[in-house]
Amino acid sequence: MSIQPADLTRAPQLADRLTAARRRFFVGRAAELDLFRAWLAAKEPPFSALHIFGPGGVGKTTLLWEYARIAGEYGVPALLLDGRDLDVSPAGFLLALRLALGLDEGASPIDALARLQRCVLLIDTYESLAPLDGWLRETLLPRLPAGALAVIAGRNAPAPAWRAELGWRALTRVVSLRNLQPDESRAYLARLGVPEDRHQAALALTHGHPLALALIADVLAQAGPAAHLDLAQEPDIVRTLLDRFVRHAPSPAHRRALEVAAHARVTTEALLAEAVDAAEAPALFAWLRTLSFVEQGPQGIFPHDLARDVLDADLRWRNPQSYQELHRAVRSHVVRQIQASSGAARQLAFADLLYLHRHSPIMRPFYEWKVLGSAYGEPASADDEPRILEALRRFEGPESAAIARYWLRRMPHAFTVFRSADGSSPGFITELMLQEPAPEDTRSDPALARIWSFVERSGPPRPGEVIHIQRFWSGYESHQNDPALHNLVALTLGVTWLTHPRLAWSFTTVADPAYWQPMFSYLNFQRAEAADVVTDGRRYAFFAHDWRVEPPAVWLEVMEQRELATDLTPAQLEAAPPAPLVVLSQPEFAGAVRQALRDYARPAALAANPLLRSRLVAGRGGAESGVAALQQVLREA
């Protein structure tokens, strides 16, 4: 507990120095300060209780100090009590008030306060005083003078009773304290002595959380301004922040629920039931919703960015095996959601899957992770056509626009437009599904002939199989360089890749293949230069994937390993590509099996059998050579 500037019993010289030091490092909080000054300036106080809540380290205590200083400027006495320092009982609270007022033993602090016309009672760490909430609201605070203000700061939102009781509802204001804005964070870093060229990296790591900014400043001061900033490399910072966010999880299941919420894009009861415990899921979900650093939206709950990063980094560093198990549990739930849902729900489920790639150094730059799931795709309408054609004419040229016009007439359902939550449309994508192109298709679109020539050489479709061609994609304001648009393109294509039952090949085209090469290497899409097409004097590059060689289920297994690899580089992916596999037609497969049976006892002859380059054999792994693996397959059959 402490006595603030309006009390003359403090030591003036030290108090002044403390106040000046705190003032020098105080930044932002303009709205919160304006609200408090409005109360001080009003003849008739507009409210009597101000609840301020937010996660640990977000600056609640610092704001209370500033409130006390401002109250002193107005000549209003301000008392600051900290819930950590007093006995949690009515008698303990009254004792703390008496000591803060400097009263003799036996004197009534309520009577002393009643003699004041205006006063401010600042209560910090209110979560420690939760058992006293009813007593304070119903007994103590009503006995304060009419011109008093109780400022209550804690990690949790006020109890429902503050809103349920009509009197307090009219006299209460609630402020959810959040991280500093980017400009405020930069000002704070400057006051902490952090060089300007390190500000952006510090903001990316801390998301503007004040305590995290201060800790980063300490790291740079000790390790030098060129020090690498990474939560995974700073366990002391993680430990400090973790203690502020989650001081006491009631049980291991609660801690696991927190870790799930940090790892998943959004968390639902259904996810907790699969990843933690089905019986406890409702209670765990309800508990998560009470935490000050957890927010909720239409799709589920999610922690603030820094809390998410700290919780996730702590588990990865502390228990890598447990981290991998949690990742697989979350991922299994997400994949099942993709398979079981449709339409917009399926797009959101794939957003959950894409989000699990966010730690990959290869995938991270290509997407806007914070806005995943905030927009969706739907079939284009006739009203969308002029804007689609205008975008292609502006960014690619009249030839591309003419090709798109042909496909709009031939296959209008191939065009998907993206819609944001506010109804605006950032762009579109075109997905062609063809078993075999018609002569008119190849005449109207030069890419079709080149793609089909590539497919015929590399693995022609079998009866009933479909070639999937992502032919165009663009934003309306920019062409292909908006990470938020990349989110939507990835969601649309990913859903097609994982759910279409008869895909043979998928092709996707980009205007800047060098930029996109790392991502497509990560996704196991090969560069298909023979399919590239030139329109309006510009070359458009294709990447391709044969889903017969690497089916979606196998592809998902590969992606799972890459999601967990935080040190994977494009050079590693491209240094040793796997030997190409072959896709055999049914007659070719039957002939290869008959020949293998004839050559079973002749390894030299078996070595030439095409089954050795099929997934049937190559996908077995193990220590056997190719011939030995083929012999084993034949024995099992």
PDB file of C-alpha atoms in Angstrom, residues 187-332:
ATOM      1  CA  ALA A 187       8.017   6.293 -28.056  1.00  0.00           C
ATOM      2  CA  TYR A 188       8.390   3.975 -25.050  1.00  0.00           C
ATOM      3  CA  LEU A 189      11.337   2.153 -26.630  1.00  0.00           C
ATOM      4  CA  ALA A 190      13.004   5.475 -27.385  1.00  0.00           C
ATOM      5  CA  ARG A 191      12.667   6.514 -23.738  1.00  0.00           C
ATOM      6  CA  LEU A 192      14.166   3.166 -22.736  1.00  0.00           C
ATOM      7  CA  GLY A 193      17.176   3.886 -24.949  1.00  0.00           C
ATOM      8  CA  VAL A 194      16.476   1.316 -27.668  1.00  0.00           C
ATOM      9  CA  PRO A 195      17.966   2.342 -31.057  1.00  0.00           C
ATOM     10  CA  GLU A 196      15.363   3.268 -33.640  1.00  0.00           C
ATOM     11  CA  ASP A 197      16.525   0.593 -36.087  1.00  0.00           C
ATOM     12  CA  ARG A 198      15.545  -2.101 -33.532  1.00  0.00           C
ATOM     13  CA  HIS A 199      12.049  -0.761 -32.876  1.00  0.00           C
ATOM     14  CA  GLN A 200      10.259  -2.770 -35.573  1.00  0.00           C
ATOM     15  CA  ALA A 201      11.808  -6.069 -34.470  1.00  0.00           C
ATOM     16  CA  ALA A 202      10.887  -5.318 -30.848  1.00  0.00           C
ATOM     17  CA  LEU A 203       7.298  -4.509 -31.825  1.00  0.00           C
ATOM     18  CA  ALA A 204       6.993  -7.686 -33.882  1.00  0.00           C
ATOM     19  CA  LEU A 205       8.123  -9.728 -30.890  1.00  0.00           C
ATOM     20  CA  THR A 206       6.167  -7.962 -28.135  1.00  0.00           C
ATOM     21  CA  HIS A 207       3.023  -6.750 -29.945  1.00  0.00           C
ATOM     22  CA  GLY A 208       3.274  -3.576 -27.858  1.00  0.00           C
ATOM     23  CA  HIS A 209       3.038  -5.249 -24.438  1.00  0.00           C
ATOM     24  CA  PRO A 210       4.693  -2.762 -22.037  1.00  0.00           C
ATOM     25  CA  LEU A 211       6.471  -5.254 -19.785  1.00  0.00           C
ATOM     26  CA  ALA A 212       7.752  -7.193 -22.786  1.00  0.00           C
ATOM     27  CA  LEU A 213       9.063  -3.957 -24.324  1.00  0.00           C
ATOM     28  CA  ALA A 214      10.920  -3.179 -21.096  1.00  0.00           C
ATOM     29  CA  LEU A 215      12.399  -6.686 -20.958  1.00  0.00           C
ATOM     30  CA  ILE A 216      13.525  -6.464 -24.593  1.00  0.00           C
ATOM     31  CA  ALA A 217      15.191  -3.135 -23.784  1.00  0.00           C
ATOM     32  CA  ASP A 218      17.068  -4.871 -20.953  1.00  0.00           C
ATOM     33  CA  VAL A 219      18.232  -7.633 -23.328  1.00  0.00           C
ATOM     34  CA  LEU A 220      19.530  -5.096 -25.846  1.00  0.00           C
ATOM     35  CA  ALA A 221      21.218  -3.095 -23.105  1.00  0.00           C
ATOM     36  CA  GLN A 222      23.033  -6.187 -21.812  1.00  0.00           C
ATOM     37  CA  ALA A 223      23.747  -8.042 -25.058  1.00  0.00           C
ATOM     38  CA  GLY A 224      24.283  -5.044 -27.325  1.00  0.00           C
ATOM     39  CA  PRO A 225      22.022  -3.346 -29.859  1.00  0.00           C
ATOM     40  CA  ALA A 226      22.793  -5.989 -32.499  1.00  0.00           C
ATOM     41  CA  ALA A 227      21.471  -8.865 -30.340  1.00  0.00           C
ATOM     42  CA  HIS A 228      19.081 -11.260 -32.072  1.00  0.00           C
ATOM     43  CA  LEU A 229      15.534 -10.963 -30.729  1.00  0.00           C
ATOM     44  CA  ASP A 230      13.694 -14.258 -30.415  1.00  0.00           C
ATOM     45  CA  LEU A 231      11.424 -15.466 -27.626  1.00  0.00           C
ATOM     46  CA  ALA A 232      12.650 -19.014 -28.148  1.00  0.00           C
ATOM     47  CA  GLN A 233      16.177 -17.850 -27.308  1.00  0.00           C
ATOM     48  CA  GLU A 234      15.159 -15.850 -24.236  1.00  0.00           C
ATOM     49  CA  PRO A 235      13.747 -18.256 -21.616  1.00  0.00           C
ATOM     50  CA  ASP A 236      14.100 -15.651 -18.860  1.00  0.00           C
ATOM     51  CA  ILE A 237      11.824 -13.242 -20.733  1.00  0.00           C
ATOM     52  CA  VAL A 238       9.358 -16.039 -21.431  1.00  0.00           C
ATOM     53  CA  ARG A 239       9.364 -17.092 -17.786  1.00  0.00           C
ATOM     54  CA  THR A 240       8.755 -13.538 -16.573  1.00  0.00           C
ATOM     55  CA  LEU A 241       5.910 -12.924 -18.992  1.00  0.00           C
ATOM     56  CA  LEU A 242       4.405 -16.350 -18.402  1.00  0.00           C
ATOM     57  CA  ASP A 243       4.204 -15.629 -14.695  1.00  0.00           C
ATOM     58  CA  ARG A 244       2.391 -12.379 -15.462  1.00  0.00           C
ATOM     59  CA  PHE A 245      -0.104 -14.043 -17.771  1.00  0.00           C
ATOM     60  CA  VAL A 246      -0.715 -17.309 -15.935  1.00  0.00           C
ATOM     61  CA  ARG A 247       0.269 -17.290 -12.321  1.00  0.00           C
ATOM     62  CA  HIS A 248      -1.793 -20.227 -11.121  1.00  0.00           C
ATOM     63  CA  ALA A 249      -3.453 -22.635 -13.528  1.00  0.00           C
ATOM     64  CA  PRO A 250      -5.766 -24.720 -11.299  1.00  0.00           C
ATOM     65  CA  SER A 251      -4.645 -28.089 -12.707  1.00  0.00           C
ATOM     66  CA  PRO A 252      -2.522 -29.733 -15.411  1.00  0.00           C
ATOM     67  CA  ALA A 253      -5.657 -29.944 -17.553  1.00  0.00           C
ATOM     68  CA  HIS A 254      -6.126 -26.177 -17.271  1.00  0.00           C
ATOM     69  CA  ARG A 255      -2.503 -25.622 -18.252  1.00  0.00           C
ATOM     70  CA  ARG A 256      -2.954 -27.941 -21.228  1.00  0.00           C
ATOM     71  CA  ALA A 257      -6.081 -26.056 -22.269  1.00  0.00           C
ATOM     72  CA  LEU A 258      -4.052 -22.839 -22.245  1.00  0.00           C
ATOM     73  CA  GLU A 259      -1.390 -24.451 -24.408  1.00  0.00           C
ATOM     74  CA  VAL A 260      -4.023 -25.661 -26.875  1.00  0.00           C
ATOM     75  CA  ALA A 261      -5.516 -22.170 -27.074  1.00  0.00           C
ATOM     76  CA  ALA A 262      -2.059 -20.724 -27.735  1.00  0.00           C
ATOM     77  CA  HIS A 263      -1.325 -23.218 -30.499  1.00  0.00           C
ATOM     78  CA  ALA A 264      -4.633 -23.250 -32.382  1.00  0.00           C
ATOM     79  CA  ARG A 265      -5.964 -20.318 -34.411  1.00  0.00           C
ATOM     80  CA  VAL A 266      -9.217 -20.424 -32.430  1.00  0.00           C
ATOM     81  CA  THR A 267     -10.313 -22.786 -29.686  1.00  0.00           C
ATOM     82  CA  THR A 268     -13.727 -24.376 -29.191  1.00  0.00           C
ATOM     83  CA  GLU A 269     -15.129 -26.854 -26.693  1.00  0.00           C
ATOM     84  CA  ALA A 270     -14.938 -29.514 -29.397  1.00  0.00           C
ATOM     85  CA  LEU A 271     -11.199 -28.946 -29.814  1.00  0.00           C
ATOM     86  CA  LEU A 272     -10.597 -29.105 -26.059  1.00  0.00           C
ATOM     87  CA  ALA A 273     -12.611 -32.311 -25.882  1.00  0.00           C
ATOM     88  CA  GLU A 274     -10.250 -33.974 -28.372  1.00  0.00           C
ATOM     89  CA  ALA A 275      -6.956 -32.366 -27.342  1.00  0.00           C
ATOM     90  CA  VAL A 276      -7.373 -32.340 -23.531  1.00  0.00           C
ATOM     91  CA  ASP A 277     -10.343 -34.158 -21.995  1.00  0.00           C
ATOM     92  CA  ALA A 278     -13.909 -34.632 -23.200  1.00  0.00           C
ATOM     93  CA  ALA A 279     -15.460 -34.637 -19.728  1.00  0.00           C
ATOM     94  CA  GLU A 280     -13.657 -31.475 -18.613  1.00  0.00           C
ATOM     95  CA  ALA A 281     -13.969 -29.554 -21.885  1.00  0.00           C
ATOM     96  CA  PRO A 282     -16.997 -27.395 -20.892  1.00  0.00           C
ATOM     97  CA  ALA A 283     -15.394 -26.322 -17.604  1.00  0.00           C
ATOM     98  CA  LEU A 284     -12.011 -25.701 -19.243  1.00  0.00           C
ATOM     99  CA  PHE A 285     -13.613 -23.614 -21.972  1.00  0.00           C
ATOM    100  CA  ALA A 286     -15.550 -21.582 -19.407  1.00  0.00           C
ATOM    101  CA  TRP A 287     -12.340 -20.997 -17.421  1.00  0.00           C
ATOM    102  CA  LEU A 288     -10.425 -19.826 -20.492  1.00  0.00           C
ATOM    103  CA  ARG A 289     -13.153 -17.267 -21.192  1.00  0.00           C
ATOM    104  CA  THR A 290     -12.574 -15.662 -17.774  1.00  0.00           C
ATOM    105  CA  LEU A 291      -8.889 -14.918 -18.422  1.00  0.00           C
ATOM    106  CA  SER A 292      -8.040 -11.284 -19.117  1.00  0.00           C
ATOM    107  CA  PHE A 293      -5.718 -12.122 -22.017  1.00  0.00           C
ATOM    108  CA  VAL A 294      -8.253 -14.337 -23.793  1.00  0.00           C
ATOM    109  CA  GLU A 295     -10.742 -12.842 -26.241  1.00  0.00           C
ATOM    110  CA  GLN A 296     -13.710 -14.386 -27.969  1.00  0.00           C
ATOM    111  CA  GLY A 297     -15.084 -14.063 -31.470  1.00  0.00           C
ATOM    112  CA  PRO A 298     -17.706 -15.729 -33.650  1.00  0.00           C
ATOM    113  CA  GLN A 299     -15.418 -18.720 -34.358  1.00  0.00           C
ATOM    114  CA  GLY A 300     -14.114 -19.381 -30.831  1.00  0.00           C
ATOM    115  CA  ILE A 301     -11.726 -17.974 -28.249  1.00  0.00           C
ATOM    116  CA  PHE A 302      -8.107 -16.926 -28.708  1.00  0.00           C
ATOM    117  CA  PRO A 303      -5.383 -15.342 -26.543  1.00  0.00           C
ATOM    118  CA  HIS A 304      -3.788 -11.970 -27.151  1.00  0.00           C
ATOM    119  CA  ASP A 305      -0.865 -12.212 -29.558  1.00  0.00           C
ATOM    120  CA  LEU A 306       1.935 -11.921 -26.997  1.00  0.00           C
ATOM    121  CA  ALA A 307       0.285 -14.329 -24.558  1.00  0.00           C
ATOM    122  CA  ARG A 308      -0.088 -16.804 -27.428  1.00  0.00           C
ATOM    123  CA  ASP A 309       3.552 -16.428 -28.457  1.00  0.00           C
ATOM    124  CA  VAL A 310       4.845 -16.778 -24.888  1.00  0.00           C
ATOM    125  CA  LEU A 311       2.745 -19.839 -24.035  1.00  0.00           C
ATOM    126  CA  ASP A 312       3.660 -21.559 -27.293  1.00  0.00           C
ATOM    127  CA  ALA A 313       7.372 -20.738 -27.037  1.00  0.00           C
ATOM    128  CA  ASP A 314       7.478 -21.924 -23.419  1.00  0.00           C
ATOM    129  CA  LEU A 315       6.042 -25.363 -24.184  1.00  0.00           C
ATOM    130  CA  ARG A 316       8.250 -25.813 -27.268  1.00  0.00           C
ATOM    131  CA  TRP A 317      11.349 -24.951 -25.208  1.00  0.00           C
ATOM    132  CA  ARG A 318      10.341 -26.734 -21.996  1.00  0.00           C
ATOM    133  CA  ASN A 319       8.986 -30.011 -23.399  1.00  0.00           C
ATOM    134  CA  PRO A 320       9.495 -30.561 -27.152  1.00  0.00           C
ATOM    135  CA  GLN A 321       7.864 -33.998 -27.082  1.00  0.00           C
ATOM    136  CA  SER A 322       4.740 -32.684 -25.365  1.00  0.00           C
ATOM    137  CA  TYR A 323       4.673 -29.827 -27.879  1.00  0.00           C
ATOM    138  CA  GLN A 324       4.685 -32.275 -30.784  1.00  0.00           C
ATOM    139  CA  GLU A 325       1.914 -34.339 -29.182  1.00  0.00           C
ATOM    140  CA  LEU A 326      -0.207 -31.241 -28.694  1.00  0.00           C
ATOM    141  CA  HIS A 327       0.443 -30.152 -32.286  1.00  0.00           C
ATOM    142  CA  ARG A 328      -0.712 -33.513 -33.615  1.00  0.00           C
ATOM    143  CA  ALA A 329      -3.829 -33.494 -31.417  1.00  0.00           C
ATOM    144  CA  VAL A 330      -4.833 -30.025 -32.619  1.00  0.00           C
ATOM    145  CA  ARG A 331      -4.000 -30.931 -36.206  1.00  0.00           C
ATOM    146  CA  SER A 332      -6.024 -34.164 -36.161  1.00  0.00           C
TER     147      SER A 332
END
